[in-house]
Short mmCIF file of C-alpha atoms in Angstrom, two decimals:
data_model
loop_
_atom_site.label_atom_id
_atom_site.label_comp_id
_atom_site.label_asym_id
_atom_site.label_seq_id
_atom_site.Cartn_x
_atom_site.Cartn_y
_atom_site.Cartn_z
CA MET C 25 -0.14 -0.01 -0.03
CA SER C 26 2.84 2.46 0.76
CA GLN C 27 4.61 1.20 -2.38
CA ILE C 28 1.75 2.51 -4.31
CA MET C 29 0.64 5.43 -2.54
CA HIS C 30 4.12 6.91 -1.67
CA GLY C 31 6.90 4.85 -4.08
CA ASP C 32 9.73 2.54 -3.74
CA LYS C 33 11.48 4.75 -1.08
CA GLN C 34 8.90 5.22 1.47
CA ALA C 35 8.20 1.33 1.05
CA GLN C 36 11.70 0.52 1.71
CA GLU C 37 11.76 3.29 4.74
CA LEU C 38 8.67 1.38 6.43
CA LYS C 39 9.91 -1.90 6.01
CA ALA C 40 12.75 -0.89 8.35
CA VAL C 41 10.34 -0.05 11.20
CA PRO C 42 10.70 -3.33 13.43
CA LEU C 43 6.55 -3.62 14.56
CA SER C 44 5.76 -7.19 14.38
CA ASP C 45 2.20 -8.28 14.80
CA GLY C 46 2.92 -8.70 18.59
CA THR C 47 4.57 -5.33 19.11
CA ILE C 48 1.24 -3.60 17.78
CA SER C 49 -1.31 -5.63 19.69
CA ARG C 50 0.87 -5.22 22.87
CA ARG C 51 0.79 -1.44 22.55
CA ILE C 52 -2.59 -1.28 21.67
CA THR C 53 -3.52 -3.19 25.15
CA GLU C 54 -1.01 -0.85 27.23
CA MET C 55 -3.27 1.91 25.64
CA ALA C 56 -6.31 0.56 27.00
CA GLN C 57 -5.17 -0.31 30.29
CA ASP C 58 -3.79 3.01 30.56
CA ILE C 59 -7.21 4.38 29.69
CA LYS C 60 -8.43 2.06 32.45
CA SER C 61 -6.20 3.08 35.03
CA GLN C 62 -7.11 6.58 34.34
CA LEU C 63 -10.73 6.34 34.60
CA THR C 64 -10.14 4.25 37.81
CA ASP C 65 -7.88 7.10 39.65
CA ARG C 66 -10.73 9.54 38.60
CA VAL C 67 -13.72 7.68 39.78
CA LYS C 68 -11.58 7.06 43.32
CA ARG C 69 -11.33 10.74 43.99
CA GLY C 70 -15.08 11.23 45.06
CA LYS C 71 -18.63 9.97 45.11
CA TYR C 72 -19.77 8.54 42.15
CA ALA C 73 -23.10 6.71 40.78
CA LEU C 74 -23.52 3.39 38.49
CA GLN C 75 -25.75 2.69 36.03
CA LEU C 76 -26.42 -0.73 35.14
CA ASP C 77 -27.93 -2.93 31.88
CA GLU C 78 -28.08 -6.73 31.38
CA SER C 79 -29.50 -7.84 28.09
CA ILE C 80 -28.83 -10.76 25.69
CA ASP C 81 -27.05 -10.49 22.79
CA VAL C 82 -27.18 -11.79 19.07
CA ALA C 83 -24.91 -14.97 20.23
CA ASN C 84 -27.83 -15.77 23.37
CA SER C 85 -24.86 -14.53 25.84
CA ALA C 86 -25.93 -12.23 28.59
CA GLN C 87 -24.02 -9.33 28.76
CA LEU C 88 -23.71 -6.83 31.69
CA LEU C 89 -23.07 -3.43 31.04
CA VAL C 90 -21.84 -0.94 33.67
CA PHE C 91 -21.37 2.85 33.22
CA VAL C 92 -20.15 5.48 35.97
CA ARG C 93 -20.79 8.93 36.61
CA TYR C 94 -18.55 10.89 38.52
CA SER C 95 -17.09 14.85 38.94
CA PHE C 96 -14.19 15.35 37.61
CA ASP C 97 -12.07 19.05 37.10
CA GLY C 98 -15.53 20.77 38.02
CA LYS C 99 -17.62 19.00 35.52
CA LEU C 100 -19.63 15.62 35.25
CA HIS C 101 -18.21 12.78 33.42
CA GLU C 102 -19.79 9.47 32.21
CA ASP C 103 -18.23 6.66 30.84
CA MET C 104 -18.29 2.95 30.41
CA ARG C 105 -16.95 1.08 33.61
CA PHE C 106 -16.85 -2.76 31.93
CA CYS C 107 -18.78 -5.01 30.20
CA THR C 108 -18.80 -8.75 31.26
CA THR C 109 -20.75 -11.86 30.23
CA LEU C 110 -22.58 -13.42 32.60
CA SER C 111 -22.12 -17.42 32.41
CA ALA C 112 -24.72 -18.02 35.64
CA LYS C 113 -28.48 -17.45 35.60
CA CYS C 114 -28.38 -13.95 35.74
CA THR C 115 -30.07 -13.61 39.31
CA GLY C 116 -29.24 -10.62 41.43
CA GLU C 117 -26.67 -12.56 43.29
CA ASP C 118 -25.38 -13.27 40.05
CA ILE C 119 -25.11 -9.67 39.09
CA PHE C 120 -24.07 -8.20 42.52
CA THR C 121 -21.30 -10.97 42.70
CA GLU C 122 -19.89 -9.87 39.07
CA ILE C 123 -19.74 -6.08 39.91
CA ASP C 124 -18.38 -6.38 43.55
CA LYS C 125 -15.73 -8.59 42.38
CA LYS C 126 -14.62 -5.71 39.33
CA MET C 127 -14.80 -3.03 41.87
CA LYS C 128 -12.59 -4.86 44.53
CA GLU C 129 -9.98 -5.41 41.56
CA GLU C 130 -9.95 -1.83 40.82
CA GLY C 131 -9.92 -0.80 44.73
CA LEU C 132 -13.27 0.72 44.70
CA SER C 133 -15.62 0.99 47.38
CA TRP C 134 -19.42 0.77 48.05
CA ASP C 135 -19.04 3.33 50.60
CA GLU C 136 -18.33 6.33 47.88
CA CYS C 137 -21.13 5.01 45.30
CA ILE C 138 -24.22 6.90 46.06
CA SER C 139 -26.80 5.51 43.46
CA VAL C 140 -27.44 2.77 41.39
CA CYS C 141 -29.78 3.02 38.21
CA THR C 142 -31.17 0.01 36.91
CA ASP C 143 -33.81 -1.19 34.26
CA GLY C 144 -36.46 -2.04 36.53
CA ALA C 145 -36.31 -6.24 36.59
CA ALA C 146 -37.06 -8.24 39.08
CA ALA C 147 -33.33 -9.39 39.14
CA MET C 148 -32.36 -5.98 39.82
CA LEU C 149 -35.00 -4.13 42.21
CA GLY C 150 -35.99 -7.52 43.84
CA LYS C 151 -36.80 -6.89 47.59
CA ASN C 152 -35.19 -10.38 48.79
CA LYS C 153 -33.02 -11.81 46.11
CA GLY C 154 -32.49 -8.90 44.03
CA LEU C 155 -29.45 -6.51 43.26
CA LYS C 156 -31.02 -4.13 45.33
CA ALA C 157 -31.30 -6.40 48.45
CA ARG C 158 -27.67 -7.64 47.92
CA VAL C 159 -26.27 -4.24 47.35
CA VAL C 160 -28.37 -2.54 50.55
CA GLN C 161 -26.79 -4.98 52.75
CA VAL C 162 -23.15 -3.64 52.34
CA ALA C 163 -23.86 0.07 51.59
CA PRO C 164 -27.45 0.99 52.68
CA HIS C 165 -27.20 4.96 51.89
CA ILE C 166 -27.23 3.82 48.30
CA ASN C 167 -30.35 5.36 46.33
CA PHE C 168 -32.06 3.33 43.73
CA THR C 169 -33.64 4.45 40.77
CA HIS C 170 -35.61 2.64 37.67
CA CYS C 171 -34.03 4.39 34.26
CA ILE C 172 -36.14 7.33 33.28
CA ILE C 173 -35.64 6.41 29.36
CA HIS C 174 -36.70 2.91 30.03
CA ARG C 175 -39.62 3.89 31.81
CA GLU C 176 -40.60 6.29 29.04
CA VAL C 177 -39.74 3.43 26.48
CA LEU C 178 -41.91 1.02 28.56
CA ALA C 179 -44.95 3.80 28.89
CA SER C 180 -44.89 4.11 25.00
CA LYS C 181 -45.65 0.18 24.68
CA SER C 182 -49.40 1.08 25.05
CA LEU C 183 -51.38 0.32 21.79
CA ASP C 184 -54.77 -1.05 20.92
CA PRO C 185 -55.55 -4.26 18.43
CA GLU C 186 -56.55 -2.03 15.74
CA LEU C 187 -53.16 -0.01 15.52
CA LYS C 188 -51.10 -3.17 16.52
CA THR C 189 -52.61 -4.77 13.53
CA VAL C 190 -51.60 -1.92 11.29
CA LEU C 191 -47.79 -2.22 12.84
CA GLU C 192 -47.71 -5.70 12.12
CA SER C 193 -49.00 -5.23 8.31
CA ALA C 194 -46.72 -2.58 8.19
CA THR C 195 -43.83 -5.03 9.32
CA LYS C 196 -44.83 -7.55 6.54
CA ILE C 197 -44.71 -5.18 3.91
CA VAL C 198 -40.87 -3.79 4.81
CA ASN C 199 -39.68 -7.24 5.13
CA HIS C 200 -41.28 -8.35 1.79
CA ILE C 201 -38.87 -5.95 0.00
CA LYS C 202 -36.21 -5.51 2.57
CA SER C 203 -35.48 -9.38 3.48
CA ARG C 204 -34.91 -10.15 -0.19
CA PRO C 205 -31.78 -8.60 -2.06
CA LEU C 206 -33.30 -8.59 -5.45
CA ASN C 207 -36.40 -6.80 -4.15
CA THR C 208 -34.37 -4.41 -2.64
CA ARG C 209 -32.66 -3.59 -6.19
CA LEU C 210 -35.76 -3.51 -7.73
CA PHE C 211 -37.58 -1.50 -5.26
CA ALA C 212 -34.60 1.04 -5.22
CA ALA C 213 -34.37 1.34 -8.93
CA LEU C 214 -38.12 2.04 -9.00
CA CYS C 215 -37.81 4.80 -6.36
CA ASN C 216 -35.08 6.42 -8.52
CA GLU C 217 -37.08 6.42 -11.78
CA MET C 218 -39.77 8.11 -9.76
CA GLY C 219 -37.60 10.70 -8.72
CA SER C 220 -38.15 9.71 -4.70
CA GLU C 221 -36.51 11.16 -2.18
CA HIS C 222 -35.62 7.83 -0.82
CA GLN C 223 -34.57 5.05 -2.22
CA SER C 224 -34.97 2.34 0.47
CA LEU C 225 -37.15 1.27 3.48
CA LEU C 226 -35.76 0.72 7.02
CA PHE C 227 -35.88 -2.78 9.32
CA HIS C 228 -38.04 -2.71 12.45
CA THR C 229 -36.29 -4.05 15.20
CA GLU C 230 -37.57 -4.44 19.12
CA VAL C 231 -34.00 -3.88 20.33
CA ARG C 232 -33.83 -0.54 18.68
CA TRP C 233 -36.34 1.56 20.61
CA LEU C 234 -36.61 4.47 17.91
CA SER C 235 -36.91 2.09 14.76
CA ARG C 236 -40.91 2.15 14.81
CA GLY C 237 -40.93 5.24 14.29
CA ASN C 238 -38.47 6.12 11.60
CA VAL C 239 -39.64 2.72 9.98
CA LEU C 240 -43.22 3.97 9.52
CA ARG C 241 -42.50 7.55 8.69
CA ARG C 242 -40.38 6.30 5.86
CA LEU C 243 -43.38 3.60 4.52
CA PHE C 244 -45.82 6.38 4.63
CA GLU C 245 -43.47 9.09 2.54
CA LEU C 246 -42.98 6.00 0.05
CA ARG C 247 -46.31 4.71 -0.30
CA ASP C 248 -47.12 5.12 -3.75
CA GLU C 249 -43.76 3.61 -4.77
CA VAL C 250 -44.50 0.53 -2.32
CA ARG C 251 -47.92 0.35 -3.70
CA LEU C 252 -46.83 0.28 -7.64
CA PHE C 253 -43.85 -2.14 -6.42
CA LEU C 254 -46.25 -4.69 -4.69
CA LEU C 255 -49.08 -4.57 -7.44
CA GLU C 256 -46.14 -5.26 -10.06
CA HIS C 257 -45.16 -8.57 -7.77
CA GLY C 258 -48.57 -9.15 -7.47
CA SER C 259 -48.40 -9.18 -3.55
CA HIS C 260 -51.65 -9.07 -1.59
CA LEU C 261 -50.30 -6.93 0.41
CA ALA C 262 -51.06 -3.90 -1.56
CA ALA C 263 -54.40 -3.91 -0.75
CA HIS C 264 -53.55 -2.14 2.31
CA LEU C 265 -52.07 0.49 0.57
CA THR C 266 -55.26 1.15 -1.18
CA ASP C 267 -57.17 1.77 1.57
CA PRO C 268 -57.63 5.17 2.98
CA ASP C 269 -58.66 4.12 6.25
CA TRP C 270 -55.32 1.87 6.79
CA LEU C 271 -53.60 4.70 5.32
CA THR C 272 -54.64 7.01 8.02
CA ARG C 273 -53.75 4.76 11.08
CA LEU C 274 -50.39 4.61 9.48
CA ALA C 275 -49.96 8.25 9.29
CA TYR C 276 -51.06 8.70 12.63
CA LEU C 277 -48.59 5.85 13.89
CA ALA C 278 -45.72 7.16 11.94
CA TYR C 279 -46.04 10.93 13.38
CA ILE C 280 -47.45 9.65 17.19
CA PHE C 281 -44.40 7.52 16.96
CA ASP C 282 -42.03 10.49 15.81
CA LYS C 283 -42.99 12.46 18.84
CA LEU C 284 -42.38 9.67 21.26
CA ASN C 285 -38.87 9.36 19.40
CA GLY C 286 -38.65 12.94 20.00
CA LEU C 287 -39.32 12.80 23.88
CA ASN C 288 -36.97 9.91 23.88
CA THR C 289 -33.94 11.57 22.43
CA SER C 290 -34.35 14.61 24.27
CA LEU C 291 -33.59 12.41 27.67
CA GLN C 292 -30.65 11.39 26.32
CA VAL C 293 -28.82 14.62 26.71
CA GLU C 294 -25.42 14.69 28.10
CA ASN C 295 -25.26 15.83 32.11
CA ALA C 296 -28.73 15.28 32.41
CA ASN C 297 -30.49 15.09 35.81
CA ILE C 298 -33.68 13.46 37.72
CA MET C 299 -35.09 17.26 37.93
CA SER C 300 -34.60 18.14 34.27
CA LEU C 301 -35.90 14.64 32.57
CA ASN C 302 -39.06 14.66 35.17
CA ASP C 303 -39.89 18.04 33.63
CA LYS C 304 -39.74 16.67 30.12
CA ILE C 305 -41.66 13.84 31.01
CA ASN C 306 -44.61 16.03 33.03
CA ALA C 307 -44.53 18.32 29.73
CA PHE C 308 -45.29 15.60 27.31
CA LYS C 309 -47.97 14.20 29.56
CA ARG C 310 -49.66 17.72 29.35
CA LYS C 311 -49.52 17.51 25.85
CA LEU C 312 -50.91 14.22 25.66
CA ASP C 313 -53.76 15.48 27.39
CA ARG C 314 -54.19 18.70 25.14
CA TRP C 315 -53.77 16.14 21.97
CA SER C 316 -56.62 14.37 23.31
CA ALA C 317 -58.90 17.07 24.23
CA ARG C 318 -58.20 18.59 20.38
CA VAL C 319 -58.81 15.38 19.00
CA LYS C 320 -62.40 15.17 20.33
CA THR C 321 -63.33 18.41 18.67
CA GLY C 322 -62.11 17.18 15.29
CA CYS C 323 -58.72 19.34 15.25
CA PHE C 324 -55.61 17.28 14.02
CA ASP C 325 -53.17 20.24 13.39
CA MET C 326 -50.58 18.51 15.91
CA PHE C 327 -50.32 15.78 13.36
CA PRO C 328 -50.02 18.49 10.19
CA GLU C 329 -49.18 15.32 7.74
CA LEU C 330 -51.95 13.28 8.80
CA GLU C 331 -54.35 16.44 8.49
CA GLU C 332 -53.22 16.75 5.01
CA PHE C 333 -53.96 13.52 4.26
CA MET C 334 -57.43 13.34 5.38
CA GLU C 335 -57.97 16.59 3.33
CA GLU C 336 -56.52 15.22 0.31
CA ASN C 337 -58.93 11.86 0.44
CA ASP C 338 -61.86 13.60 2.00
CA LEU C 339 -61.89 11.24 5.14
CA CYS C 340 -64.38 11.39 7.75
CA VAL C 341 -63.19 13.25 10.99
CA ASN C 342 -65.48 11.15 13.11
CA THR C 343 -64.20 8.29 12.28
CA VAL C 344 -60.42 9.03 12.43
CA LYS C 345 -60.98 10.80 16.01
CA GLY C 346 -62.40 7.48 17.46
CA TYR C 347 -59.01 5.45 17.48
CA ILE C 348 -56.82 8.27 17.99
CA THR C 349 -58.31 9.10 21.18
CA MET C 350 -58.61 5.58 21.77
CA HIS C 351 -54.75 5.46 21.64
CA LEU C 352 -54.23 8.73 23.20
CA GLN C 353 -56.13 8.33 26.54
CA PRO C 354 -54.43 4.71 27.30
CA LEU C 355 -51.14 6.20 26.36
CA LEU C 356 -51.56 9.08 29.06
CA GLU C 357 -52.50 6.53 31.48
CA HIS C 358 -49.72 4.48 31.01
CA PHE C 359 -47.34 7.48 31.47
CA ILE C 360 -48.71 8.45 34.47
CA LYS C 361 -48.36 4.97 35.87
CA PHE C 362 -44.75 4.91 35.12
CA PHE C 363 -44.17 8.30 36.07
CA PRO C 364 -47.05 9.34 38.79
CA GLU C 365 -47.41 12.98 39.63
CA GLU C 366 -45.02 14.34 42.84
CA THR C 367 -46.76 15.48 45.81
CA ALA C 368 -44.40 18.01 46.30
CA PRO C 369 -42.54 18.80 43.24
CA GLU C 370 -41.41 22.04 44.76
CA LYS C 371 -38.83 20.63 47.39
CA TYR C 372 -36.24 20.40 44.93
CA ASP C 373 -36.59 24.07 43.76
CA TRP C 374 -33.66 25.07 46.32
CA ILE C 375 -31.24 22.98 43.88
CA ARG C 376 -32.34 24.47 40.82
CA SER C 377 -32.15 27.93 41.95
CA PRO C 378 -30.47 28.19 45.09
CA PHE C 379 -30.57 32.26 45.00
CA THR C 380 -34.08 32.79 44.67
CA VAL C 381 -35.92 30.23 46.39
CA THR C 382 -37.03 31.59 49.90
CA SER C 383 -39.40 28.06 51.18
CA THR C 384 -36.90 25.61 52.63
CA HIS C 385 -39.32 24.67 55.08
CA ARG C 386 -38.57 20.59 54.05
CA LEU C 387 -34.80 21.16 54.95
CA SER C 388 -33.20 20.70 58.15
CA SER C 389 -31.70 23.24 60.20
CA ASP C 390 -28.00 22.95 59.21
CA ILE C 391 -28.85 22.60 55.78
CA GLU C 392 -30.84 25.67 55.73
CA ASP C 393 -28.06 27.75 57.25
CA ALA C 394 -25.36 26.68 54.78
CA LEU C 395 -27.99 27.46 51.85
CA VAL C 396 -28.47 30.88 53.24
CA GLU C 397 -24.80 31.10 53.33
CA LEU C 398 -24.52 30.07 49.60
CA SER C 399 -27.38 32.33 48.47
CA SER C 400 -25.33 35.37 50.20
CA ASP C 401 -22.46 34.77 47.79
CA ARG C 402 -22.57 37.31 45.29
CA THR C 403 -19.51 36.04 43.31
CA LEU C 404 -21.04 32.24 43.10
CA LYS C 405 -24.49 34.12 41.96
CA SER C 406 -22.89 36.22 39.11
CA ALA C 407 -21.61 32.66 37.55
CA PHE C 408 -24.78 30.74 38.03
CA ASN C 409 -26.19 31.60 34.80
CA SER C 410 -23.25 30.94 32.68
CA LYS C 411 -22.47 27.21 34.22
CA MET C 412 -24.69 24.09 34.07
CA LEU C 413 -26.35 23.34 37.47
CA ALA C 414 -23.95 20.46 38.23
CA GLU C 415 -20.98 22.20 37.76
CA ILE C 416 -22.14 24.87 40.26
CA TRP C 417 -22.98 22.11 42.78
CA ILE C 418 -19.94 20.52 42.43
CA SER C 419 -17.76 23.91 42.77
CA VAL C 420 -19.27 24.32 46.12
CA GLU C 421 -19.01 20.85 47.06
CA ASN C 422 -16.12 21.38 49.33
CA ILE C 423 -17.05 24.55 50.86
CA HIS C 424 -20.75 23.93 51.68
CA SER C 425 -20.67 20.17 52.74
CA PHE C 426 -23.97 20.05 53.93
CA LEU C 427 -25.21 20.91 50.34
CA ARG C 428 -23.48 17.92 48.80
CA LEU C 429 -25.80 17.22 45.56
CA ARG C 430 -26.01 13.38 44.73
CA LEU C 431 -25.13 13.00 41.40
CA THR C 432 -27.61 10.25 40.50
CA PHE C 433 -28.81 9.27 37.06
#
């Protein structure tokens, strides 16, 4: 390669470099060990939080992923701590044993861990034999939380039978084209001839949470191309794409899942905290309630593409609003189930805005005195609007130990 790109002279010089396969492999291993050592040293310097996820890979092996959140150099950092294969039954005891072994190998202590975030499975949060029960035995101070992103996905799975049938039919249509290389090439050629913006459909998989919305939206956008392709090949699936009622349901699913995808993506921001994520969830619950009320009056402007399709095909509003309402109401109920209303949401306002909140009756006297001292610091107040919330609290962590903020997922 060097000879072709740079000539014989450069190639001869490269041959003189004494780097064997073993040398390169050893250097890569040394760099990886150095990065791991640096991460361990950072985590050891203070408090940290863990996030755990256990799932099955394509080889049917149970993989345990552990992420860590910690403060370093005045900022919050998130890194993967380790990934390991679970060879036993994946019980809470097995997961704890594996994590405890890794922590001891790296010199980390449960005493410095302040929070553990999990996917809410029984093996994680079981009261008697779950991971939580074992961790609490060695570190009762640790706070356990159920991942907000995971809860959002669970709440989004609410789907009535009629809409579920549409989703299944849409999946069959996509698979009919995508699962056969020849069909894929022929469909791409058809899209190219018709001047379509896209030339392929997207696969749907349950593992990729955001795929449903993307798959349905692409199918709806290419509905004319897909219909022609299926008719040319004599597929009975073409009947769906000639049915305005089915296409209306497809359009609704495409755009409600698109909005759910937007919510999910907004939760995956860097340095997020429970308060800001809960605010986004609460805002979406209010949107669902508002959308449901507007649909009942026959207004669909929150789904502009659906509204346009209905106008083009002169569809009855009463028929459409019935099944949309039947989906939005249970969807809202599922969100309320997984994200119940807080009895006193204002109790954390002193964390969000320590310089303006005056009502702190829920705090102890020591914490309230420390908060008074903090809120009187005009230098810190001037920097409050220019820094992230976590950075502010990390900067005052050593000065006001009573106000140490828990860095949870």
